[in-house]
mmCIF file of C-alpha atoms in Angstrom:
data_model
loop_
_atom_site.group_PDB
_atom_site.id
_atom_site.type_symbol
_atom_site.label_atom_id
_atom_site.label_comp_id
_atom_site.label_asym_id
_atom_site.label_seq_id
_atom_site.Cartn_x
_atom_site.Cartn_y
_atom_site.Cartn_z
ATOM 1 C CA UNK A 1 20.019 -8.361 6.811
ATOM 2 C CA UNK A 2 20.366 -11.359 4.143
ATOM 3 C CA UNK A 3 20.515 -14.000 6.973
ATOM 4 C CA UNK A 4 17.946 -12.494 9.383
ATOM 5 C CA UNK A 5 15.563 -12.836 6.309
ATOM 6 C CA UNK A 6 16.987 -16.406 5.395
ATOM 7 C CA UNK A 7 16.249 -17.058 8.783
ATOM 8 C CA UNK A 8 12.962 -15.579 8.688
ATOM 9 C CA UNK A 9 11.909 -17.801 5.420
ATOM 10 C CA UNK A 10 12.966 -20.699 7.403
ATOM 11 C CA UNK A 11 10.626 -19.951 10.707
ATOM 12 C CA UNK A 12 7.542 -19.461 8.261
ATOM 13 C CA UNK A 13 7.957 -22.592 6.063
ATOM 14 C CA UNK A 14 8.580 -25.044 8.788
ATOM 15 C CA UNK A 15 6.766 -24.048 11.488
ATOM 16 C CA UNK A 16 2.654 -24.878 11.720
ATOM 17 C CA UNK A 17 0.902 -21.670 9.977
ATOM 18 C CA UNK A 18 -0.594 -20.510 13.569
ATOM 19 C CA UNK A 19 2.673 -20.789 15.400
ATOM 20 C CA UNK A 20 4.315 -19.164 12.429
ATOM 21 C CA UNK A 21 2.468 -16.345 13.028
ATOM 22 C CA UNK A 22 2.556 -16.209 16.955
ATOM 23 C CA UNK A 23 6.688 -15.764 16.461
ATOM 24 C CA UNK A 24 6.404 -12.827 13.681
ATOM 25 C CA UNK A 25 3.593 -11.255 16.361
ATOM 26 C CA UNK A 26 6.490 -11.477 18.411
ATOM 27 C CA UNK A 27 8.910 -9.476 15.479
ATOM 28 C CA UNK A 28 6.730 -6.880 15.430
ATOM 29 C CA UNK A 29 6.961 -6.164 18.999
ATOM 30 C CA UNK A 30 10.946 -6.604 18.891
ATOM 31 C CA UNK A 31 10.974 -4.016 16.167
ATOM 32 C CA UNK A 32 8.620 -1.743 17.510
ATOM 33 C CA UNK A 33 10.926 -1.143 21.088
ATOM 34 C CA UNK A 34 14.154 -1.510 19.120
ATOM 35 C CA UNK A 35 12.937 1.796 16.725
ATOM 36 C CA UNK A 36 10.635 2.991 19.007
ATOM 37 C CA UNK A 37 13.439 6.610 20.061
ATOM 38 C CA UNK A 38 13.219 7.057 16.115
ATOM 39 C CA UNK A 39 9.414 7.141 15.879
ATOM 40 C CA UNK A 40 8.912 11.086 17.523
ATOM 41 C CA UNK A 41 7.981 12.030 13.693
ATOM 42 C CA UNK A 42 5.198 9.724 13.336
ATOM 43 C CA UNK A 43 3.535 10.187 16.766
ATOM 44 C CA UNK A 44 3.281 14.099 15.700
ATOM 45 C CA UNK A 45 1.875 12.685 12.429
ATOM 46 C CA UNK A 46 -0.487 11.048 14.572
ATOM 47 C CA UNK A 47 -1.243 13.618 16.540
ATOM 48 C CA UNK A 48 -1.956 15.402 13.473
ATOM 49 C CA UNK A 49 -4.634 13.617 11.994
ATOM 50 C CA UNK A 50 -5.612 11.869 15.413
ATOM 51 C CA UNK A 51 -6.034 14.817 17.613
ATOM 52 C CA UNK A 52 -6.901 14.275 21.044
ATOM 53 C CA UNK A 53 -5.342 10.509 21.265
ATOM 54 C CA UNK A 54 -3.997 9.828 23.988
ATOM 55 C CA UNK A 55 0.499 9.301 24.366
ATOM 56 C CA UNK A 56 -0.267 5.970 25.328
ATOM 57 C CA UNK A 57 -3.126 5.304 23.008
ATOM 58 C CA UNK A 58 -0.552 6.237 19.745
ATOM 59 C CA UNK A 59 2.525 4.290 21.477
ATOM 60 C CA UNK A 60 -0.214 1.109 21.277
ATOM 61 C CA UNK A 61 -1.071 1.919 17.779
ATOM 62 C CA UNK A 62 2.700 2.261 16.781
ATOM 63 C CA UNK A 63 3.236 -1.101 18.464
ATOM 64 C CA UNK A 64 -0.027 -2.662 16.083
ATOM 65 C CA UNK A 65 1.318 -1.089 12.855
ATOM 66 C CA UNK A 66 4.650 -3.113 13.749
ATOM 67 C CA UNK A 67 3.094 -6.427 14.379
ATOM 68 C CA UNK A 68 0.762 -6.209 11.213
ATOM 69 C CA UNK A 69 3.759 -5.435 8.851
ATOM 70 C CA UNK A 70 5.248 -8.095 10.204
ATOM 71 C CA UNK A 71 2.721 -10.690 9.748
ATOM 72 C CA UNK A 72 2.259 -8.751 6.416
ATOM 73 C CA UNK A 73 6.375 -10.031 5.775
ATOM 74 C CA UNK A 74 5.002 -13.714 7.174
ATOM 75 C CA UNK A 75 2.396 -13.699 4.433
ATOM 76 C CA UNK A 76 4.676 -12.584 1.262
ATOM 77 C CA UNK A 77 6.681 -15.292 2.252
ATOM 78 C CA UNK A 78 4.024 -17.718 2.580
ATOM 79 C CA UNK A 79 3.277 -16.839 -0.892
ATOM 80 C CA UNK A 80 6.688 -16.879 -2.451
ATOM 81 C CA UNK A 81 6.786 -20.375 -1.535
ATOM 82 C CA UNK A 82 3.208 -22.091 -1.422
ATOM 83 C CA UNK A 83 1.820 -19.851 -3.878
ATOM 84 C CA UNK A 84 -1.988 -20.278 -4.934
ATOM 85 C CA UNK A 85 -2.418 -22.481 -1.680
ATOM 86 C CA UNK A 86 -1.208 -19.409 0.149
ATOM 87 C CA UNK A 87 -3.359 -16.731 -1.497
ATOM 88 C CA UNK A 88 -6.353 -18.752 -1.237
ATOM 89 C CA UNK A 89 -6.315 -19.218 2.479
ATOM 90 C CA UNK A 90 -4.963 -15.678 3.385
ATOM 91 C CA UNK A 91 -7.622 -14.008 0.672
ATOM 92 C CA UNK A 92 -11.286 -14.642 2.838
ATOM 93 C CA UNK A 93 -13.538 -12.296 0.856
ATOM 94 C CA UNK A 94 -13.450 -10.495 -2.469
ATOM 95 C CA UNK A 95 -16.278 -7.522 -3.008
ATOM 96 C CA UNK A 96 -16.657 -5.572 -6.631
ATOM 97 C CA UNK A 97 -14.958 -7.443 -8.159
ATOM 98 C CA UNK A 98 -16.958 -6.879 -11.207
ATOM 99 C CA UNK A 99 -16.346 -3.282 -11.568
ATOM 100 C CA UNK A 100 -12.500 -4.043 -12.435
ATOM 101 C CA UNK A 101 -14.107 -6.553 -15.148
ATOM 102 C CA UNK A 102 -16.576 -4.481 -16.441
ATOM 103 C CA UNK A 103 -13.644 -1.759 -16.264
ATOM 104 C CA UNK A 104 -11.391 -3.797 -18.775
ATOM 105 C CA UNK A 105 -13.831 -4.637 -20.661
ATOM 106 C CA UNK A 106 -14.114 -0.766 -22.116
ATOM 107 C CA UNK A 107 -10.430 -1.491 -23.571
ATOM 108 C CA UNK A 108 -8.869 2.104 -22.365
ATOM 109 C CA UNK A 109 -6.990 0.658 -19.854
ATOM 110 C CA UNK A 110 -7.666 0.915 -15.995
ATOM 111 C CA UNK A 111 -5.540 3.091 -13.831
ATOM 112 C CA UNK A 112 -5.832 1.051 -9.987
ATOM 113 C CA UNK A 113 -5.494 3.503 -6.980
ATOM 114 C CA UNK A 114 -4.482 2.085 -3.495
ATOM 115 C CA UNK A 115 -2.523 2.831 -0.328
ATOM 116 C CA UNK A 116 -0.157 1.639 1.683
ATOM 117 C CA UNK A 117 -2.602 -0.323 3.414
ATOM 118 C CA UNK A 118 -3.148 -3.522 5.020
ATOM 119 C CA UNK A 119 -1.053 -5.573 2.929
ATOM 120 C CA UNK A 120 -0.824 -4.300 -0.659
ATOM 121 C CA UNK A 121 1.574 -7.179 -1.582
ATOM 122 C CA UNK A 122 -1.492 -9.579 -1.589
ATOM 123 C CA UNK A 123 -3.232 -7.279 -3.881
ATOM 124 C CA UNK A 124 -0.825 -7.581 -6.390
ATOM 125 C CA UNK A 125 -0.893 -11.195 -5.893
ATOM 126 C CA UNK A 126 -3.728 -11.929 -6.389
ATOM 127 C CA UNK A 127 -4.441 -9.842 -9.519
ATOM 128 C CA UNK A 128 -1.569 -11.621 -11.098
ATOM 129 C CA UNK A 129 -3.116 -14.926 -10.257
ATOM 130 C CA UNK A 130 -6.518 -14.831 -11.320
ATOM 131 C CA UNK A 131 -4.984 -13.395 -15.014
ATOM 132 C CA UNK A 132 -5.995 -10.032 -14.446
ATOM 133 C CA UNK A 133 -2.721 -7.727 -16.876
ATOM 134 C CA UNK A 134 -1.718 -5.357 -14.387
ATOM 135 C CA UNK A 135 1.255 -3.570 -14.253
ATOM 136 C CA UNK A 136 2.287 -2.265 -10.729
ATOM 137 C CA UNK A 137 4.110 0.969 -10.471
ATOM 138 C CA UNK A 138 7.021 0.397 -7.932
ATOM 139 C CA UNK A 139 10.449 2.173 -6.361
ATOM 140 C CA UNK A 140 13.604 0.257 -5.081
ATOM 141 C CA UNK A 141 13.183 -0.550 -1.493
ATOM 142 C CA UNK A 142 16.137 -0.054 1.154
ATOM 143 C CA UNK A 143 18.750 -1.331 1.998
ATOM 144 C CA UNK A 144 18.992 -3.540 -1.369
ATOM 145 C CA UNK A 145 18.899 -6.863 0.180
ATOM 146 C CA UNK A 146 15.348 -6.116 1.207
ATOM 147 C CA UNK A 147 14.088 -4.768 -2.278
ATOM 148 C CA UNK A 148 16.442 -8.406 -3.738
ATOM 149 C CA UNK A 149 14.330 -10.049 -1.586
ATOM 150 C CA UNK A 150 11.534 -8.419 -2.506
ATOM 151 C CA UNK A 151 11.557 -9.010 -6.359
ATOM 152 C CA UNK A 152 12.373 -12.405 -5.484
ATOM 153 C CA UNK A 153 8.815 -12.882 -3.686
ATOM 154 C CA UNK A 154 7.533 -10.351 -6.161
ATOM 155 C CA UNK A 155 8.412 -12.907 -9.387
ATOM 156 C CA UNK A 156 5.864 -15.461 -8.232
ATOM 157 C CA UNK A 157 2.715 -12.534 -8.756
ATOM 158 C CA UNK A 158 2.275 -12.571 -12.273
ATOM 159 C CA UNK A 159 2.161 -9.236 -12.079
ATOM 160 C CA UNK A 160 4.056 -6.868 -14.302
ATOM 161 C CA UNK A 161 6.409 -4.316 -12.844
ATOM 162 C CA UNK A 162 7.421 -0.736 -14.141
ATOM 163 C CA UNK A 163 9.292 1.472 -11.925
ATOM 164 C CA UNK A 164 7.980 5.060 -11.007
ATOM 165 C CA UNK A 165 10.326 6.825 -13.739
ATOM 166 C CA UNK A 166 9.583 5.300 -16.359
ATOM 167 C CA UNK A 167 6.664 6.616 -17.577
ATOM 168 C CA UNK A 168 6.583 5.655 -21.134
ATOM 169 C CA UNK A 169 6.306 1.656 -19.710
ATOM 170 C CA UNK A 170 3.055 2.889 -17.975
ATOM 171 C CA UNK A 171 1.077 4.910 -21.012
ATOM 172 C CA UNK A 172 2.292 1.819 -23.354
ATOM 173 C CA UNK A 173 0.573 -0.614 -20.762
ATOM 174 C CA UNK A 174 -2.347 1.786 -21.003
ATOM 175 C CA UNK A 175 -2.880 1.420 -24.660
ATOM 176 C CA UNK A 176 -2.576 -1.857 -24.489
ATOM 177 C CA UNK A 177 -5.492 -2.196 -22.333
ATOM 178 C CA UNK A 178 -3.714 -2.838 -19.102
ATOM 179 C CA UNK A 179 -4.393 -2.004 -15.553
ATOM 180 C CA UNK A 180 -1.743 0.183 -13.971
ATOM 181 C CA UNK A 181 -2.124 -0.131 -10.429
ATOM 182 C CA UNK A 182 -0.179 2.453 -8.268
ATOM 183 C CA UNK A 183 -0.019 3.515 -4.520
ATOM 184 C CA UNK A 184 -0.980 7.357 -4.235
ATOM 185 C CA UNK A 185 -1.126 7.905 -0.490
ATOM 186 C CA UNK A 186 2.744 9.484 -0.479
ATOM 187 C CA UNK A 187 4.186 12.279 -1.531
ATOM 188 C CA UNK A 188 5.241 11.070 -4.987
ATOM 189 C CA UNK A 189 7.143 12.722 -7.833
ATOM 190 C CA UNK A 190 8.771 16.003 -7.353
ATOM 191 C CA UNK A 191 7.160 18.330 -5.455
ATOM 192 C CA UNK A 192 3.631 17.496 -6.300
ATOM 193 C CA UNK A 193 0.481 19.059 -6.378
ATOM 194 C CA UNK A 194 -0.695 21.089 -3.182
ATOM 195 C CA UNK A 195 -3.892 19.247 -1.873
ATOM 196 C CA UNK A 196 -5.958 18.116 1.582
ATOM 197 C CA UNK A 197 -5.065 14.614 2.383
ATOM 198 C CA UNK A 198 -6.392 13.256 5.393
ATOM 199 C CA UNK A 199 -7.962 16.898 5.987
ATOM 200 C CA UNK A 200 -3.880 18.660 5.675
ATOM 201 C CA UNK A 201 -2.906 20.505 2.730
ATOM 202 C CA UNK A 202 0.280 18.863 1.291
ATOM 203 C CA UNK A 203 2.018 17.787 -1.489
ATOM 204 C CA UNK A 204 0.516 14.953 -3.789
ATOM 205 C CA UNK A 205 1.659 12.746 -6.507
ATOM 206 C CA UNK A 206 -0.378 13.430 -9.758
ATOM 207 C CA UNK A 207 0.729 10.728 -11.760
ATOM 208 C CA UNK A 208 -2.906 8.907 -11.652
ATOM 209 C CA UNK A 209 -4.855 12.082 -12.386
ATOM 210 C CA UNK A 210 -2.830 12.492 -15.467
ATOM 211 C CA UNK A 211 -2.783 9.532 -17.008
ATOM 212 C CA UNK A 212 -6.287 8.988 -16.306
ATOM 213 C CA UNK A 213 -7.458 12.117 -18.299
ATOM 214 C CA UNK A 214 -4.751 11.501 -20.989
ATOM 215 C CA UNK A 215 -6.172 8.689 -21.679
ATOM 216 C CA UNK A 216 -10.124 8.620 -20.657
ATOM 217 C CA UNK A 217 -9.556 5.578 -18.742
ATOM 218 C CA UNK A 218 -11.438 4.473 -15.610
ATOM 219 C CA UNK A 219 -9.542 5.025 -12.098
ATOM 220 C CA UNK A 220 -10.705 2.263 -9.582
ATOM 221 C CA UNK A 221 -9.904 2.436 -6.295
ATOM 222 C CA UNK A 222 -8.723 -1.070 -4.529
ATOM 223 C CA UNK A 223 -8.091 -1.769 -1.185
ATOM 224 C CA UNK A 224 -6.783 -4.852 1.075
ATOM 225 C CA UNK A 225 -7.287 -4.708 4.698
ATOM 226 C CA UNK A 226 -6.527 -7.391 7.466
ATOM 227 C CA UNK A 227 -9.060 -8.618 9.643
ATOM 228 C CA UNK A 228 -8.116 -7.848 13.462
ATOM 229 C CA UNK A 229 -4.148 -9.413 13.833
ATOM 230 C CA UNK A 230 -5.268 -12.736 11.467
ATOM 231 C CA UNK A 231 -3.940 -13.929 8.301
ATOM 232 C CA UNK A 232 -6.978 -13.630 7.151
ATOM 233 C CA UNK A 233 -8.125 -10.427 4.398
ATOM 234 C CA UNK A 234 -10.814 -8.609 2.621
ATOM 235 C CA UNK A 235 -10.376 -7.064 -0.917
ATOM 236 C CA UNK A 236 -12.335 -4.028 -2.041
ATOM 237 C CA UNK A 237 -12.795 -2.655 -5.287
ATOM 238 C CA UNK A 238 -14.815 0.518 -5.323
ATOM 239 C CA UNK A 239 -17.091 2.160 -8.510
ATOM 240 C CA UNK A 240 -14.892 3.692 -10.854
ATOM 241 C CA UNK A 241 -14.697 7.237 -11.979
ATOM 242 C CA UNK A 242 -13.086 9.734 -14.907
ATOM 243 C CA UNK A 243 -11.023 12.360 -14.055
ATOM 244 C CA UNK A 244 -12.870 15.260 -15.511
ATOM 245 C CA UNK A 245 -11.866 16.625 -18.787
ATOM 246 C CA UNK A 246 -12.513 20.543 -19.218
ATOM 247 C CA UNK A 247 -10.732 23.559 -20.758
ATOM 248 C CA UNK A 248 -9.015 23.893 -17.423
ATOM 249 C CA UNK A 249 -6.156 21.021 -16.892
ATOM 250 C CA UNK A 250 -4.736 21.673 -14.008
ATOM 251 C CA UNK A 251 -8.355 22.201 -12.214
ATOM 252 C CA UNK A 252 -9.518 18.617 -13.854
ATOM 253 C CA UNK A 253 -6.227 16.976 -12.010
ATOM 254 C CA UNK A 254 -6.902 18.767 -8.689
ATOM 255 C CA UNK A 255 -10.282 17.198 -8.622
ATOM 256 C CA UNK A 256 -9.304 13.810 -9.196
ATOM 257 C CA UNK A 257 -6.392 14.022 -6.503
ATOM 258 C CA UNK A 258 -8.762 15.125 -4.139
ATOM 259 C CA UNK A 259 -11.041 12.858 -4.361
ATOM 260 C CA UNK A 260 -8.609 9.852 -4.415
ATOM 261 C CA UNK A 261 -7.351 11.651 -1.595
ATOM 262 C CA UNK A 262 -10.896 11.744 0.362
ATOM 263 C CA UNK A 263 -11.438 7.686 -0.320
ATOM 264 C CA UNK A 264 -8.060 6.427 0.651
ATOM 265 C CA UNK A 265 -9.184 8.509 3.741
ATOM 266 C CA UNK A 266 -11.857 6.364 4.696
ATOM 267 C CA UNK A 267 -10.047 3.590 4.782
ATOM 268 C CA UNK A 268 -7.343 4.657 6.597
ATOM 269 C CA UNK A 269 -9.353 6.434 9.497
ATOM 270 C CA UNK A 270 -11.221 2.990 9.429
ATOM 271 C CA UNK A 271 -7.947 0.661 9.716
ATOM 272 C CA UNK A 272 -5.320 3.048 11.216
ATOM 273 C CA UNK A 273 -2.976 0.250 12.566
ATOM 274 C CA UNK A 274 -2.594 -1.192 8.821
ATOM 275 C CA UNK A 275 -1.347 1.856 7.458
ATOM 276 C CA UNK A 276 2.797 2.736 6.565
ATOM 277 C CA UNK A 277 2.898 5.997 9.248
ATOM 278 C CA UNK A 278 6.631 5.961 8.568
ATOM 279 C CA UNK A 279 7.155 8.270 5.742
ATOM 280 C CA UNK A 280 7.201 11.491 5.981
ATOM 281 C CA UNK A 281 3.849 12.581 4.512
ATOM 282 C CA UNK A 282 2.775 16.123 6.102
ATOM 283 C CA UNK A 283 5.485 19.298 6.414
ATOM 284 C CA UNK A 284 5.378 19.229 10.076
ATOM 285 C CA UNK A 285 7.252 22.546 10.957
ATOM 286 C CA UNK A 286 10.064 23.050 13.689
ATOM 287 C CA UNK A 287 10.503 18.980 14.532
ATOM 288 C CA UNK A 288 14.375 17.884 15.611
ATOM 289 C CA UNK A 289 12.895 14.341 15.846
ATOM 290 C CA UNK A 290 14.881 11.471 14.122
ATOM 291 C CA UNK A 291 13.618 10.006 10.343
ATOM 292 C CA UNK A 292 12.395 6.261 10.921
ATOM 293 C CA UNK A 293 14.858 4.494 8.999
#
C-alpha cells in the first residue's frame, strides 16, 4: 500500500492538474470493479434510504462515490504539497462564513458538525489556514500506512487533532474558546443514542449534543461539497443553534441529535455520490453480504 500511494503522490505532482485528475477518474473506476462483489451491504443501504432506484441506477452511483473519493485522495495530496496555492484553486466559493466568526466571538467555544461528505479533508484545511483554532476530532484509519499517510498530509492543515477517546483534549479546547469540529453522520461511541437518521431509527453518536449543552456553546453545522466530478468546491456554514437545556437531559440531547441528524440529511439526499456509503450505518437484518473493507 506504501508504494501504490508513493506512486500515487508522484502521478499528481508531475502531471498537468487536468490530466492529474483524468488518471485518478480512472482509480476510481479501477476500485469500484475491483470491490464491487464486497459492496451487497451498501446497495441494501441504498435501497434503504433510496427506495425505488433502480439496480443499475445504485451500481452507477457506487461507481461516482468511487471516482469522487478518489479525486478527493488527488486533492489532499495536492495540498500536502502545494499548500495555500492548492486550497485556493480547489476552494471556489465560501457562504456564512460569518456565522463561525460571529460564533467565536461569544468565547464558549464552537462545537462544528459535518459529515462524511464531499471532501471533509478540505474543510479542515482550510480552517487551519485562514487561522481559524479548531480542533478536529479524528480515529486511526486502516491499514496504518493509510492513516501514516494521512497525518502526514494532515500536518500541513494547521489544524489541531484530538482523537475520539480522549475527551478531556476536547472540553479543554472548549474552554479555551476553540472550535471542535467533528463528523456525526456514523454510528459513533458505544452503542449510541436510538434516533431517525436519514428517516431510520438507529444508533447515534452523542458526543456533540453533550458537549454542546455542557458547555452552552454554539453547534454550527459545516459542509463541503464538490461541484459535478471537478476539483472545484463550495463551503457552507449554516446558522448556529443551542442544544436545549431543561430539567430533562437526556430529552435536551435527543433533540439536538435529531436535528443534526435532519440537516446532514439535506445534504446528503442533495449530493448522494459524495457521501462515505461504506460503513455500516443502519442494522439491516438477515444480510450474509460481505463488509467493504
Amino acid at each position: 500500500m506504501g508504494t501504490i500511494l508513493t506512486l500515487l503522490q508522484v502521478v499528481a505532482l508531475l502531471l498537468p492538474v487536468s490530466l492529474g485528475r483524468k488518471c485518478f477518474l480512472l482509480l476510481g473506476e479501477i476500485l469500484f470493479f475491483s470491490f464491487r462483489k464486497k459492496l451487497d451491504y451498501t446497495r441494501k443501504q441504498w435501497q434503504l434510504v433510496f427506495p425505488g432506484v433502480s439496480s443499475s441506477q445504485i451500481e452507477n452511483n457506487l461507481r461516482k462515490v468511487f471516482r469522487h473519493l478518489a479525486l478527493s485522495l488527488l486533492e489532499v495530496i495536492l495540498i500536502k504539497y502545494k499548500k495555500e496555492k492548492a486550497l485556493y484553486f480547489l476552494i471556489e466559493k465560501v457562504r456564512g462564513e460569518e456565522f463561525l466568526q460571529k460564533a467565536f466571538q461569544e468565547g464558549k467555544g464552537v462545537i462544528l458538525i459535518s459529515a462524511h461528505l464531499g471532501n471533509w479533508e478540505l474543510l479542515a484545511a482550510w480552517l487551519g489556514h485562514h487561522n481559524y483554532p479548531v480542533e478536529v476530532v479524528y480515529r486511526d484509519l486502516t491499514p496504518p500506512s493509510v492513516n501514516n499517510f494521512m497525518k502526514r498530509c494532515r500536518s500541513v492543515y494547521r489544524t489541531g487533532w484530538i482523537q475520539w477517546s480522549k475527551i478531556n483534549e476536547v472540553r479543554k479546547a472548549l474552554r479555551q474558546g476553540k472550535a471542535v469540529a467533528i463528523l456525526v453522520d456514523q454510528k459513533g461511541e458505544g452503542k449510541g443514542m436510538s434516533c431517525p437518521f436519514m428517516g431510520i431509527t438507529t444508533p447515534n453518536p452523542t458526543i456533540h449534543a453533550r458537549l454542546a449543552r455542557l458547555f452552552g456553546c454554539p453547534v454550527i453545522p459545516a459542509f463541503i461539497t464538490r461541484k459535478d466530478e471537478k476539483l472545484k468546491h463550495e463551503i457552507v456554514f449554516l446558522p448556529p443553534f443551542f442544544t436545549p437545556l431543561s430539567q430533562d437531559r437526556k430529552y435536551d440531547i435527543f433533540s439536538a441529535v435529531a436535528l443534526c441528524n435532519q440537516i446532514i440529511e439535506v445534504f446528503i439526499r442533495q449530493f448522494p455520490t459524495q457521501w462515505l456509503w461504506f460503513t455500516r450505518r443502519w442494522n439491516i437484518k438477515n444480510s450474509s453480504e460481505s463488509k467493504f473493507e
